[in-house]
Amino acid sequence: DYELEHSSQDIRGYPLVSASGQKFGIIKDLLVDPSASRVAAVRLDNGKVTPIEPLEIHDNAVVYGQQAEAFATAGGSDVDEE
């Protein structure tokens, strides 16, 4: 099982928003890349998935970086629930 280094890194339950405040959803899951031993993406409560790299973690929300905002506006990607 993968464990975060610090509890402050657990962003599950945080809203994912754009820099202008548009809400894309609530972070439901942290998706781990086992070969890299790190969180690689997040899954939102609506099933959309986005890579972790462009996200900026703040005290009360996670904000899309400039490049990722276009991704979210386009709809992100759908994944099947297992």
mmCIF file of C-alpha atoms in Angstrom:
data_model
loop_
_atom_site.group_PDB
_atom_site.id
_atom_site.type_symbol
_atom_site.label_atom_id
_atom_site.label_comp_id
_atom_site.label_asym_id
_atom_site.label_seq_id
_atom_site.Cartn_x
_atom_site.Cartn_y
_atom_site.Cartn_z
ATOM 1 C CA ASP A 1 0.000 0.000 0.000
ATOM 2 C CA TYR A 2 1.133 3.517 -0.837
ATOM 3 C CA GLU A 3 1.317 6.060 1.978
ATOM 4 C CA LEU A 4 1.659 9.825 1.668
ATOM 5 C CA GLU A 5 4.765 11.330 3.264
ATOM 6 C CA HIS A 6 2.710 13.978 5.100
ATOM 7 C CA SER A 7 -0.988 14.057 5.983
ATOM 8 C CA SER A 8 -1.139 17.579 4.517
ATOM 9 C CA GLN A 9 -0.649 15.980 1.080
ATOM 10 C CA ASP A 10 -4.012 14.205 1.315
ATOM 11 C CA ILE A 11 -6.213 16.381 -0.891
ATOM 12 C CA ARG A 12 -9.191 14.012 -1.011
ATOM 13 C CA GLY A 13 -12.343 16.008 -0.316
ATOM 14 C CA TYR A 14 -10.833 19.255 -1.625
ATOM 15 C CA PRO A 15 -12.627 21.095 -4.425
ATOM 16 C CA LEU A 16 -10.766 21.309 -7.734
ATOM 17 C CA VAL A 17 -11.191 24.798 -9.175
ATOM 18 C CA SER A 18 -9.798 27.019 -11.899
ATOM 19 C CA ALA A 19 -7.782 30.118 -11.088
ATOM 20 C CA SER A 20 -10.966 32.113 -11.779
ATOM 21 C CA GLY A 21 -12.970 29.984 -9.312
ATOM 22 C CA GLN A 22 -14.835 27.645 -11.685
ATOM 23 C CA LYS A 23 -15.498 24.409 -9.800
ATOM 24 C CA PHE A 24 -14.723 21.156 -11.632
ATOM 25 C CA GLY A 25 -15.565 18.730 -8.834
ATOM 26 C CA ILE A 26 -14.378 17.298 -5.526
ATOM 27 C CA ILE A 27 -11.230 15.161 -5.405
ATOM 28 C CA LYS A 28 -12.375 11.644 -4.563
ATOM 29 C CA ASP A 29 -9.308 9.456 -5.133
ATOM 30 C CA LEU A 30 -5.540 9.754 -5.437
ATOM 31 C CA LEU A 31 -4.299 7.469 -8.222
ATOM 32 C CA VAL A 32 -0.837 6.042 -7.608
ATOM 33 C CA ASP A 33 1.714 5.022 -10.233
ATOM 34 C CA PRO A 34 3.241 1.973 -8.523
ATOM 35 C CA SER A 35 6.330 1.953 -10.741
ATOM 36 C CA ALA A 36 7.153 5.537 -9.716
ATOM 37 C CA SER A 37 5.851 5.194 -6.119
ATOM 38 C CA ARG A 38 3.989 8.484 -6.332
ATOM 39 C CA VAL A 39 0.536 9.951 -6.890
ATOM 40 C CA ALA A 40 0.159 10.444 -10.640
ATOM 41 C CA ALA A 41 -3.435 11.631 -11.001
ATOM 42 C CA VAL A 42 -6.635 12.460 -9.138
ATOM 43 C CA ARG A 43 -10.182 11.249 -9.760
ATOM 44 C CA LEU A 44 -13.047 13.645 -9.126
ATOM 45 C CA ASP A 45 -16.469 12.788 -7.730
ATOM 46 C CA ASN A 46 -17.853 12.996 -11.290
ATOM 47 C CA GLY A 47 -15.434 10.304 -12.532
ATOM 48 C CA LYS A 48 -13.120 12.672 -14.415
ATOM 49 C CA VAL A 49 -9.367 12.110 -14.014
ATOM 50 C CA THR A 50 -6.539 14.621 -14.353
ATOM 51 C CA PRO A 51 -2.757 14.328 -13.950
ATOM 52 C CA ILE A 52 -1.314 15.677 -10.710
ATOM 53 C CA GLU A 53 1.512 17.772 -12.221
ATOM 54 C CA PRO A 54 -0.451 20.916 -13.144
ATOM 55 C CA LEU A 55 -2.302 21.110 -9.831
ATOM 56 C CA GLU A 56 -1.497 23.716 -7.203
ATOM 57 C CA ILE A 57 -2.440 22.740 -3.638
ATOM 58 C CA HIS A 58 -3.793 25.569 -1.478
ATOM 59 C CA ASP A 59 -5.182 25.586 2.068
ATOM 60 C CA ASN A 60 -8.819 25.050 1.105
ATOM 61 C CA ALA A 61 -8.796 24.053 -2.581
ATOM 62 C CA VAL A 62 -6.716 22.576 -5.368
ATOM 63 C CA VAL A 63 -6.281 24.943 -8.314
ATOM 64 C CA TYR A 64 -5.597 23.980 -11.895
ATOM 65 C CA GLY A 65 -2.447 25.492 -13.318
ATOM 66 C CA GLN A 66 -2.836 27.432 -16.557
ATOM 67 C CA GLN A 67 -2.204 24.446 -18.864
ATOM 68 C CA ALA A 68 -4.571 22.126 -17.023
ATOM 69 C CA GLU A 69 -7.482 24.561 -17.039
ATOM 70 C CA ALA A 70 -7.948 23.986 -20.778
ATOM 71 C CA PHE A 71 -7.974 20.232 -20.101
ATOM 72 C CA ALA A 72 -10.714 20.540 -17.488
ATOM 73 C CA THR A 73 -12.782 22.887 -19.619
ATOM 74 C CA ALA A 74 -12.623 20.317 -22.412
ATOM 75 C CA GLY A 75 -14.014 17.714 -20.022
ATOM 76 C CA GLY A 76 -11.014 15.796 -18.731
ATOM 77 C CA SER A 77 -11.065 12.081 -19.281
ATOM 78 C CA ASP A 78 -13.604 9.478 -18.264
ATOM 79 C CA VAL A 79 -12.554 6.304 -16.496
ATOM 80 C CA ASP A 80 -14.536 3.227 -15.679
ATOM 81 C CA GLU A 81 -15.092 2.544 -12.006
ATOM 82 C CA GLU A 82 -13.747 -0.852 -10.989
#
